[in-house]
XYZ file of C-alpha atoms in Angstrom:
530
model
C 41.191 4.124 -58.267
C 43.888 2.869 -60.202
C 44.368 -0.643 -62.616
C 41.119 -3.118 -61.448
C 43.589 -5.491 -59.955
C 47.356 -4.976 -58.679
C 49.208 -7.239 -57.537
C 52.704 -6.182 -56.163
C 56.286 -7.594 -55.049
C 54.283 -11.610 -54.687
C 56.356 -13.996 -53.155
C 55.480 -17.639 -52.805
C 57.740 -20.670 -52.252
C 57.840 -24.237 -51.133
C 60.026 -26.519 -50.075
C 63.256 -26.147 -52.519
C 61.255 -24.235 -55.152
C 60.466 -20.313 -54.976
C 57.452 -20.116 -57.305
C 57.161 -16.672 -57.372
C 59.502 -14.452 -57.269
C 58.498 -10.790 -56.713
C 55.721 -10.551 -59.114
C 54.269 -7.075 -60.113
C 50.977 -7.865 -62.380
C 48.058 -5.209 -62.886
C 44.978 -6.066 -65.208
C 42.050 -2.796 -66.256
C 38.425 -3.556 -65.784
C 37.221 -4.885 -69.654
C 40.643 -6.007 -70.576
C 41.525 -9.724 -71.869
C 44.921 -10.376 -70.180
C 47.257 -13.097 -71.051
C 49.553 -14.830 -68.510
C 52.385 -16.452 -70.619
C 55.025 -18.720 -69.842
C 56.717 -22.280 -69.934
C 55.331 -25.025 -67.544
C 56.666 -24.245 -64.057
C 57.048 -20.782 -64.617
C 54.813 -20.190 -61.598
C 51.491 -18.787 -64.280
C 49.215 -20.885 -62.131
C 50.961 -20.483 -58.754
C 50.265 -16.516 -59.042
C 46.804 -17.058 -59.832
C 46.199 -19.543 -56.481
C 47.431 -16.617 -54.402
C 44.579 -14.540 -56.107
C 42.177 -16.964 -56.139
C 42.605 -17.520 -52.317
C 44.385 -21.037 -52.777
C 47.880 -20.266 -51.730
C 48.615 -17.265 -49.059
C 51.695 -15.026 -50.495
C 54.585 -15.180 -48.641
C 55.159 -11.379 -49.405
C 53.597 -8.787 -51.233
C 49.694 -7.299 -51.693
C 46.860 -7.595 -53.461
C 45.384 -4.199 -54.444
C 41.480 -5.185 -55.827
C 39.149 -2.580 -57.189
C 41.085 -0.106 -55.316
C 41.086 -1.656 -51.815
C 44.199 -3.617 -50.179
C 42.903 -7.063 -49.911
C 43.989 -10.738 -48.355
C 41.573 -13.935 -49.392
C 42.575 -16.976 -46.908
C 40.145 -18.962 -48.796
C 38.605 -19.106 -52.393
C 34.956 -18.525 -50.923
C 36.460 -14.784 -49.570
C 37.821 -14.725 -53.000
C 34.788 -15.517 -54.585
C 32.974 -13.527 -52.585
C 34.707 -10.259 -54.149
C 34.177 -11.318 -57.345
C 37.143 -13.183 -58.144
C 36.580 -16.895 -59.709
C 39.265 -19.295 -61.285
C 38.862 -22.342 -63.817
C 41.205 -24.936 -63.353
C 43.270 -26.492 -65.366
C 41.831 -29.926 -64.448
C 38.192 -30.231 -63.661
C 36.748 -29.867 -60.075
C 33.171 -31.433 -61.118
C 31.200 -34.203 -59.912
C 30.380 -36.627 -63.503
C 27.566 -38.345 -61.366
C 25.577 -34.597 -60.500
C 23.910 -32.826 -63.347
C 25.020 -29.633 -65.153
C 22.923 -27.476 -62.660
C 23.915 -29.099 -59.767
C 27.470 -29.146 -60.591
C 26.852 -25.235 -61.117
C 24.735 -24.680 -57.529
C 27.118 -27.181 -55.650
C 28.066 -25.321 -52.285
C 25.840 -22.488 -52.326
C 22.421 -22.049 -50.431
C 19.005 -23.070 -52.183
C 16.197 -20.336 -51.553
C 14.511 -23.806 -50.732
C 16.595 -25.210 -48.209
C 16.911 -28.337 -47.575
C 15.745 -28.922 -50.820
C 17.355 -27.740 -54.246
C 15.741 -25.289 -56.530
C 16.276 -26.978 -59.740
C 14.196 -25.430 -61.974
C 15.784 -21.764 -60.408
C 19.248 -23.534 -61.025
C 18.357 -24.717 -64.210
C 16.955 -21.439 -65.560
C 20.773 -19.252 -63.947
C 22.354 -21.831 -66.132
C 20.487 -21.638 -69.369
C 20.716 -17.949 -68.973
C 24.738 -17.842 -68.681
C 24.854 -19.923 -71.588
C 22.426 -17.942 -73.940
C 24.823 -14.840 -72.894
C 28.104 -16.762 -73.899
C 26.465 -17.763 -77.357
C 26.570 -21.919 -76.312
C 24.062 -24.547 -75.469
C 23.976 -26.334 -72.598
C 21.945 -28.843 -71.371
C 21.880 -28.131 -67.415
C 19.987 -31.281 -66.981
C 22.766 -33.315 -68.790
C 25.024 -35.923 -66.117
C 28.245 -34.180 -66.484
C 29.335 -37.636 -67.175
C 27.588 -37.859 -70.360
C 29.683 -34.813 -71.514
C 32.628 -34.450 -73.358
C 35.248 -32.829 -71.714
C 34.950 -29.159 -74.256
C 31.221 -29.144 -72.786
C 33.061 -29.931 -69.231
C 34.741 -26.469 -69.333
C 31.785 -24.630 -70.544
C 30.392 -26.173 -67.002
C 33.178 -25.074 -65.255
C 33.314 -21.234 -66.847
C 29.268 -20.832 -66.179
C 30.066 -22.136 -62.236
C 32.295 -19.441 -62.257
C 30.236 -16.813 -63.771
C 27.196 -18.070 -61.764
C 28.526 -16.290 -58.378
C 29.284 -13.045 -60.035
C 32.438 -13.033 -60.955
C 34.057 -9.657 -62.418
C 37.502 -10.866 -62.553
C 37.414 -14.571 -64.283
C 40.772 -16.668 -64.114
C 41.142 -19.640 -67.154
C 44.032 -21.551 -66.334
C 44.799 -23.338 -69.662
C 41.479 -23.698 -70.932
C 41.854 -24.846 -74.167
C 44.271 -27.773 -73.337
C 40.978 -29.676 -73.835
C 39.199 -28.283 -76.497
C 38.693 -28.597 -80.513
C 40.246 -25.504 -82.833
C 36.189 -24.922 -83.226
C 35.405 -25.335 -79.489
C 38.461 -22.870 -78.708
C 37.179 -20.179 -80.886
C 33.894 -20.447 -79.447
C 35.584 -19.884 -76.043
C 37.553 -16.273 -77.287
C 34.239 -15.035 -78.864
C 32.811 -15.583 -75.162
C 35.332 -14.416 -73.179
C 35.696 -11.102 -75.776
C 31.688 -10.949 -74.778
C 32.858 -10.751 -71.179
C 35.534 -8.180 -71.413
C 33.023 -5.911 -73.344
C 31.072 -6.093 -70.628
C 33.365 -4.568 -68.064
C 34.643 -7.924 -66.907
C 38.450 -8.362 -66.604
C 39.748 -12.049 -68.105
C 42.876 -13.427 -67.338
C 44.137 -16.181 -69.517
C 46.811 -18.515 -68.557
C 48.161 -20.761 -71.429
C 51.474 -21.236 -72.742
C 49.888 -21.342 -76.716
C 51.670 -18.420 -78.632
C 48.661 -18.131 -80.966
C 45.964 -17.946 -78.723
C 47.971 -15.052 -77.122
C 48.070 -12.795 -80.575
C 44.304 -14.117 -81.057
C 42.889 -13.106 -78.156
C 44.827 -10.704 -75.607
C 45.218 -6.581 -75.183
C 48.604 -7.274 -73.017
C 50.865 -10.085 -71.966
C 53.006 -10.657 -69.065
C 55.750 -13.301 -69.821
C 56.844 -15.205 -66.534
C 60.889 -17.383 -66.201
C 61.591 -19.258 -63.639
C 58.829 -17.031 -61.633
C 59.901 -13.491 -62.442
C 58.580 -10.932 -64.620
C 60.096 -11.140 -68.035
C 58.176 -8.651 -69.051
C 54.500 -6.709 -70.092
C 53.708 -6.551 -73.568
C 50.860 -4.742 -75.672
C 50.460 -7.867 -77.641
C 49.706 -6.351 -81.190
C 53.429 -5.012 -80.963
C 55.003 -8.402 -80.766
C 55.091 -11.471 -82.147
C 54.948 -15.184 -81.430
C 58.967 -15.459 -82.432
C 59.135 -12.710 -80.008
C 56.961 -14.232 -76.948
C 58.399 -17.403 -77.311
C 62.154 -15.621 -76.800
C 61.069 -14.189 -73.840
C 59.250 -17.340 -72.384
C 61.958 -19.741 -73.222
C 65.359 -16.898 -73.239
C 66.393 -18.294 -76.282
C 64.931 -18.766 -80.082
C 62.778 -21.744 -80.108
C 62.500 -23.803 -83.618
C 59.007 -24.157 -84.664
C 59.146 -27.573 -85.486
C 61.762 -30.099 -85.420
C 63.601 -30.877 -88.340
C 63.253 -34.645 -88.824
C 66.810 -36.239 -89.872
C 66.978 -39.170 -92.364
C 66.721 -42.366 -90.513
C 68.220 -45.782 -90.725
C 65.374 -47.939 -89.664
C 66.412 -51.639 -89.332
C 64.724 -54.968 -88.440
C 60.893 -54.831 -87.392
C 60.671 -55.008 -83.753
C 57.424 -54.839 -83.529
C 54.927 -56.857 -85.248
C 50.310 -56.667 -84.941
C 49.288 -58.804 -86.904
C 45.167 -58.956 -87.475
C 44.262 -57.492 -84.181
C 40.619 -57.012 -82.590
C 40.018 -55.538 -79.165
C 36.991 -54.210 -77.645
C 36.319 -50.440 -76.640
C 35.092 -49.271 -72.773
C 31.214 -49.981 -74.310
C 31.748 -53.514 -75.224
C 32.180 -51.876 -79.673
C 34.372 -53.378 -81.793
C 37.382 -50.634 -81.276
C 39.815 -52.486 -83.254
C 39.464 -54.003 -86.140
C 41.831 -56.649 -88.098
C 44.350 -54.493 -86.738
C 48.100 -55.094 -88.699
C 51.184 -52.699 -88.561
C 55.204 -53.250 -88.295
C 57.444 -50.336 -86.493
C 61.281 -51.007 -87.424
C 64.240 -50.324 -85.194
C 65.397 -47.121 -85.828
C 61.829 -46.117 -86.756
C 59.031 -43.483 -85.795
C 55.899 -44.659 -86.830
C 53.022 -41.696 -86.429
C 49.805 -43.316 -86.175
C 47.469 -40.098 -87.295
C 43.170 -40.194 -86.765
C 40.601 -38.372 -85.640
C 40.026 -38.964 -81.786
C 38.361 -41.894 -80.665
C 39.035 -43.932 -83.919
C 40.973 -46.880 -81.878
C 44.180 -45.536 -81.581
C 44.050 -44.859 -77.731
C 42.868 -48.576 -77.607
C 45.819 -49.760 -79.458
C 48.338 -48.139 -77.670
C 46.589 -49.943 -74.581
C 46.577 -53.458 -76.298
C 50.370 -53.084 -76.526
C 51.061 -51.897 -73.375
C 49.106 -55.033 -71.685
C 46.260 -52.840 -70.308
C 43.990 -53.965 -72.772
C 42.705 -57.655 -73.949
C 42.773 -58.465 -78.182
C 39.599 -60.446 -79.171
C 41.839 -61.632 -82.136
C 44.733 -61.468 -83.532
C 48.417 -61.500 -82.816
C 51.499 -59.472 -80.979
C 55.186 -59.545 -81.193
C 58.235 -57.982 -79.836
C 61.195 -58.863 -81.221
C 59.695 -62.323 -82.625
C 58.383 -63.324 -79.284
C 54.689 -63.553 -78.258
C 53.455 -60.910 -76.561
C 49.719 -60.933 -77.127
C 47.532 -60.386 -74.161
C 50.629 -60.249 -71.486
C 50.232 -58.142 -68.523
C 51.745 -54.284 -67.837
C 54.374 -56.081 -66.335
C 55.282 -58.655 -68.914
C 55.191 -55.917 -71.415
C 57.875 -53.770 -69.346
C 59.902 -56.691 -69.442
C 60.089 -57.542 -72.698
C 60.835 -53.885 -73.415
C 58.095 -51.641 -74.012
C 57.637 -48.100 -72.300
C 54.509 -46.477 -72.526
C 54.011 -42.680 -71.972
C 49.983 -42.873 -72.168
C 47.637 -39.538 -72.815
C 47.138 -37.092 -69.477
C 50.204 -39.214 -67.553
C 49.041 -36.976 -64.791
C 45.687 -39.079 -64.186
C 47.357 -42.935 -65.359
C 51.129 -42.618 -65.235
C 51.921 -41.236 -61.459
C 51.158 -40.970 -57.928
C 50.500 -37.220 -57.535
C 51.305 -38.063 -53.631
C 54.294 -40.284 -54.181
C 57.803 -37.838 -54.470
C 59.369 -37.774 -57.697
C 61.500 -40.277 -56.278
C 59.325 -42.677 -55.808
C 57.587 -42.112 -59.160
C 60.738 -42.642 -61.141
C 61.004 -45.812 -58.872
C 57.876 -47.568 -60.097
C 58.455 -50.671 -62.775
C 62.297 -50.899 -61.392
C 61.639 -51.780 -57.517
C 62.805 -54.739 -57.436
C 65.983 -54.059 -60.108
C 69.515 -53.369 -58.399
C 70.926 -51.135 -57.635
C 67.774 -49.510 -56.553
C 67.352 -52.608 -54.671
C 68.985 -55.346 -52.861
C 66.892 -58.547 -51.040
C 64.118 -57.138 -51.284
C 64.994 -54.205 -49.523
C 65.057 -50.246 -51.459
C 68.316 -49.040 -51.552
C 67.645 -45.211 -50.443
C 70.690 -43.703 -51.779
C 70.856 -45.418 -55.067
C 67.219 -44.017 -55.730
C 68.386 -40.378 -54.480
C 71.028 -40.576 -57.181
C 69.273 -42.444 -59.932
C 66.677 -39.682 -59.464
C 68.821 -36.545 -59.213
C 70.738 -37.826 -62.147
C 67.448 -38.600 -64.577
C 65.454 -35.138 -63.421
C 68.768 -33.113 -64.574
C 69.358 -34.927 -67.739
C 65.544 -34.534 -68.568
C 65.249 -30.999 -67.043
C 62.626 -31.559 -64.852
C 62.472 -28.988 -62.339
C 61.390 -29.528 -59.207
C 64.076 -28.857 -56.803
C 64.273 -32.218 -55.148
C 63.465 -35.810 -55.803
C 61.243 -35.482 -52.455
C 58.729 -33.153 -53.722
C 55.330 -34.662 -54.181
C 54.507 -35.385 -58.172
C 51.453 -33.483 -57.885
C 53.061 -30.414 -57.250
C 55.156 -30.280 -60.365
C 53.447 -28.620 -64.017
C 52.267 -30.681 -66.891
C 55.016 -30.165 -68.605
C 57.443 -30.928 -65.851
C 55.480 -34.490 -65.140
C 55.702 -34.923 -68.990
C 59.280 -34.864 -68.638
C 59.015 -37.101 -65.694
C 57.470 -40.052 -67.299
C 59.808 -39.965 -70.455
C 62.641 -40.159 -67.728
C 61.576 -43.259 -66.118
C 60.177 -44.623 -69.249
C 63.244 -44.280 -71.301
C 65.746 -44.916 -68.630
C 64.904 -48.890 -68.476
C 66.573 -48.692 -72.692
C 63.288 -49.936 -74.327
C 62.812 -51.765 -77.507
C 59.716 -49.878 -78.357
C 58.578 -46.434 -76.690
C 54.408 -45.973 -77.346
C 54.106 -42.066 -76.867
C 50.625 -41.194 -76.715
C 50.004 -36.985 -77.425
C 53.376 -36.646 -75.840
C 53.329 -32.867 -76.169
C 49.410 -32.052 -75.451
C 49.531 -29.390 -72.891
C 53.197 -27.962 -73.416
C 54.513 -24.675 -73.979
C 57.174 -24.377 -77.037
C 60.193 -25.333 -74.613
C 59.080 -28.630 -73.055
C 57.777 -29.604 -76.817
C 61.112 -28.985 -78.296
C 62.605 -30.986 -75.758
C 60.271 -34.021 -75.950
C 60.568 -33.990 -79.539
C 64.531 -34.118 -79.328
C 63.819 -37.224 -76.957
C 61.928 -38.716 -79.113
C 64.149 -38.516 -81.907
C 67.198 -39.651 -79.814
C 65.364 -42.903 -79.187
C 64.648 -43.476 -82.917
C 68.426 -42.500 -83.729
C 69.587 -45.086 -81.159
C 67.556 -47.858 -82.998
C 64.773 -48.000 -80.536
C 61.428 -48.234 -82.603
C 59.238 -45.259 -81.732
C 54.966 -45.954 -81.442
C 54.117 -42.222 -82.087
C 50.253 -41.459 -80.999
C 49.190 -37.865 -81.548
C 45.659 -35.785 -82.057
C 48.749 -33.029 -83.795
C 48.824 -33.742 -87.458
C 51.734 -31.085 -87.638
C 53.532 -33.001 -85.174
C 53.323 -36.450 -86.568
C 53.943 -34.676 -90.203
C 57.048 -33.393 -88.833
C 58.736 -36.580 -86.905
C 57.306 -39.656 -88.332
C 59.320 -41.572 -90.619
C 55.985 -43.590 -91.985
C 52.760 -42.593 -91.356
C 49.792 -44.924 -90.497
C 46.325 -44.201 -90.577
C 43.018 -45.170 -89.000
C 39.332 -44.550 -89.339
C 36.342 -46.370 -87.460
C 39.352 -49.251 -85.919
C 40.761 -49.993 -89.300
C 43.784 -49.406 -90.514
C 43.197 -47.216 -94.210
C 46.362 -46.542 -94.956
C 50.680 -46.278 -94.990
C 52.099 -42.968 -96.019
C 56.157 -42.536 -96.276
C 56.768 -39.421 -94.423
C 59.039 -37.870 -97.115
C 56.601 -35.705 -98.942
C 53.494 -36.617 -97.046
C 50.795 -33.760 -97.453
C 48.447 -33.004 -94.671
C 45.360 -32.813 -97.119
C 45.847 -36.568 -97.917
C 46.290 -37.688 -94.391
C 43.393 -35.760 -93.513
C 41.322 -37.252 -95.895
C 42.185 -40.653 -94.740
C 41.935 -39.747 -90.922
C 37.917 -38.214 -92.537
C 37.480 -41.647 -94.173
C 36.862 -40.633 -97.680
C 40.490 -42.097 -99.074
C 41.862 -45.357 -98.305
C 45.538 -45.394 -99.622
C 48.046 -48.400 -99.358
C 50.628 -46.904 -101.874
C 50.723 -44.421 -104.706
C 47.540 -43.216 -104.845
C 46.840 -39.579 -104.251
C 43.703 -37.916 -103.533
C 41.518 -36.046 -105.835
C 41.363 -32.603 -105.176
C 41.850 -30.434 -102.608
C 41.851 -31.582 -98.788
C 40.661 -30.622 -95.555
C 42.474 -28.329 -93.331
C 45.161 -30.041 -90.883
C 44.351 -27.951 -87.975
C 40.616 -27.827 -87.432
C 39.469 -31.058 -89.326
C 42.242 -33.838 -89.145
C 44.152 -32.558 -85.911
C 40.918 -33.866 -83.907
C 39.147 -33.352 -80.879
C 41.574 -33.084 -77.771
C 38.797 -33.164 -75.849
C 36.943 -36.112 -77.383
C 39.739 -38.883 -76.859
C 38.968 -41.204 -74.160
C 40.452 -41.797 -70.939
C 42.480 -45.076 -70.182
């Protein structure tokens, strides 16, 4: 009969872009296969086609030995093929169960079989090794538990051949290894896995093979105990990647900006902030470092206007900014590039153009009396998605078609195009393969070497460790401590980001820390949502 699935010579474009480019991919019954390769490489377009999203333009689909063509998921589905997306599909106000049953008949029609739902649920779990409430609102859940809904939906209709399209983008280092011991539970039982992700480790961790996908050809398949993550990350990229930045000696200058004593209140009416004070300095990247939901996501709203202070005082430059509006705040110079842009930072159905457009509508040359000056946007636009690399084709494509990375790249284009005093960048790289991180790193270190002062946000202890100039630290709202980023040590920070130190100066911890990556990195999936 052949591989379990091949897929040969797929072709699938859209307007300006060709997504795929002649893709060959075959995957064995029982096999964990990875899918590797920068944002936009077309990882997630290939997998549409398959799932019955997207119809190929040319080429077949060879499943389980038969020539197939799914027009929709359901026929898709239906032969045992079933994708998680990247970004969830569920409804917060159903339950678990009914989030998993949604769409399919009830035995008990009209009525819904709950306790039979409940019962297919609890049963998936107990065979992935997790817990699951399927009574739980799905709103009640924290987004980790979210994609354990979404996997068991998929599971639920039978699915031999399951599709993760970045699943882990959203999870804790714990919740992510809980996920490969499942999925290696699937592939021992005959099911085929194919894991999309642009994370080099996860790759070596948990695939048998890797295909590597540029610019939406083939690089190449890979048994993935031959290789390496140097290796994978040439052939993603075409070139060698650094694995961090190297952070250059700055020369910070004045303070720009100034909290003095700030409260603010979280989305439950809590105390979120509390007697909030920091300074970031021209010239300056300040990491702010804690566990996820500790106030930091609250701050960066404060000073972006979104959010009201209780107490307390803001400045910019020496002038009052405390409790202006989004707009005020653009004005007097600060850009904001908030967590998941994709849900608070763009119009998925607005074009790139008019995305990049937003805050500077009614500035000339983009506008004259009131009235958009078309060609001035086409150029302003053609000239910031080339000097940010942002590939799309055209300014006229739709937002919502372009990859996270890509609309990453997008917002730190608009933001820093309007030469900001400050620049708030909230997990700027969350969600990025090794390419688009290197490049957003070199951004942000341009903007500290050109004496802007640089707000940097981040659930990645590595990455503030390796740009920050200063390090600042919170626990529970409070500020507990100011580290110099020359010889900071990631067991300290993570001590403060636990609570158990509280260092202004000097003082180092006793003993041995926690570990950067599982402890003090934090919870993706637990920081809130603007």
């Amino acid at each position: 009969m052949g591989p379990f699935l091949r897929m040969t010579g797929i072709v699938k474009r859209f307007p300006g872009v060709l997504a795929n480019d002649h893709i060959d991919l075959e995957i064995e019954a029982g096999e964990i296969h990875a899918l590797l390769g920068e944002n936009g490489a077309g990882k997630t377009t290939l997998m549409n086609v398959l799932a019955g999203l997207y119809s190929p333009d040319e080429g077949e689909i060879i499943w389980q030995g038969r020539r197939r063509v799914f027009r929709t998921p359901l026929e898709a589905i239906e032969a045992g093929i079933s994708m998680v997306h990247q970004h969830f599909t569920l409804i917060p106000t159903l339950s678990v169960a009914e989030n998993v049953m949604l769409g399919r008949r009830s035995p008990h029609e009209p009525f819904f079989a709950a306790r039979a739902a409940e019962r297919a649920v609890q049963d998936i779990a107990a065979g992935l090794g997790i817990a699951l409430d399927p009574r739980a609102k799905v709103w009640q859940l924290p987004a980790g538990r979210r994609q354990w809904v979404e996997i068991i939906r998929a599971l639920s209709s039978g699915a031999d051949l399951l599709i993760l399209d970045e699943p882990t983008s959203v999870l804790t280092p714990r919740e992510a290894q809980e996920l490969f011991r499942a999925i290696a539970r699937l592939a021992q039982q005959g099911k085929a896995v194919c894991f999309i992700t642009h994370k080099l480790d996860e790759v070596i961790a948990v695939a048998q093979r890797t295909t590597v996908l540029r610019a939406g050809r083939v690089v190449a398949t890979v048994d993935t105990a031959r290789t390496s993550q140097v290796e994978l990350a040439r052939m993603m990229v075409g070139r060698y990647v650094a694995p961090r930045v190297r952070r250059r000696p700055g020369r910070p200058g004045g303070v720009v900006l100034r909290v003095e004593g700030v409260d603010a209140e979280g989305e439950k009416r809590q105390r979120a902030l509390k007697n909030v004070s920091l300074e970031v300095r021209a010239g300056e990247i300040l990491g702010l470092a804690a566990v996820a939901g500790n106030g930091q996501n609250e701050l960066a709203e404060v000073l972006a206007g979104l959010r009201r202070v209780t107490a307390g005082h803001i400045t910019l430059d020496g002038k009052e900014i405390t409790n202006c509006s989004p707009r005020q705040a653009f004005l007097a110079g600060v850009a904001y590039v908030p967590d998941s842009p994709w849900q608070t930072a763009i119009f998925p159905d607005f074009t790139l153009e008019e995305n990049l457009l937003l805050k500077s509508h009614r500035s000339p040359p983009l506008a004259a009396h009131g009235v958009l000056q078309r060609r001035a946007i086409a150029a302003y636009a053609e000239r910031l998605l080339a000097e940010f690399d942002v590939r799309a084709g055209s300014g006229k494509v739709p937002a919502g078609q372009l990859s996270g990375g890509n609309l990453q790249k997008l917002v730190l284009a608009r933001e820093l195009s309007r030469d900001p005093r400050l620049l708030i960048a909230v997990n700027p790289t969350a969600g990025l393969d090794v390419g688009a991180t290197e490049a957003v790193h070199a951004r942000l270190m341009a903007a500290r070497d050109e004496q802007r002062a640089v707000l940097l946000i981040s659930a990645d202890l590595d990455e503030i460790l390796a740009l920050s100039d200063r390090i600042l630290v919170m626990c529970s709202g409070q500020v507990v401590g100011v580290v110099d980023g020359d010889g900071a040590r990631a067991e300290e920070i993570g001590l403060m980001m636990a609570g158990t130190l509280c260092r202004q100066d000097g003082e180092r911890p006793p003993g041995p820390g926690i570990s950067s990556h599982v402890e003090a990195s934090g919870p993706a999936s637990a920081r809130p949502r603007p």
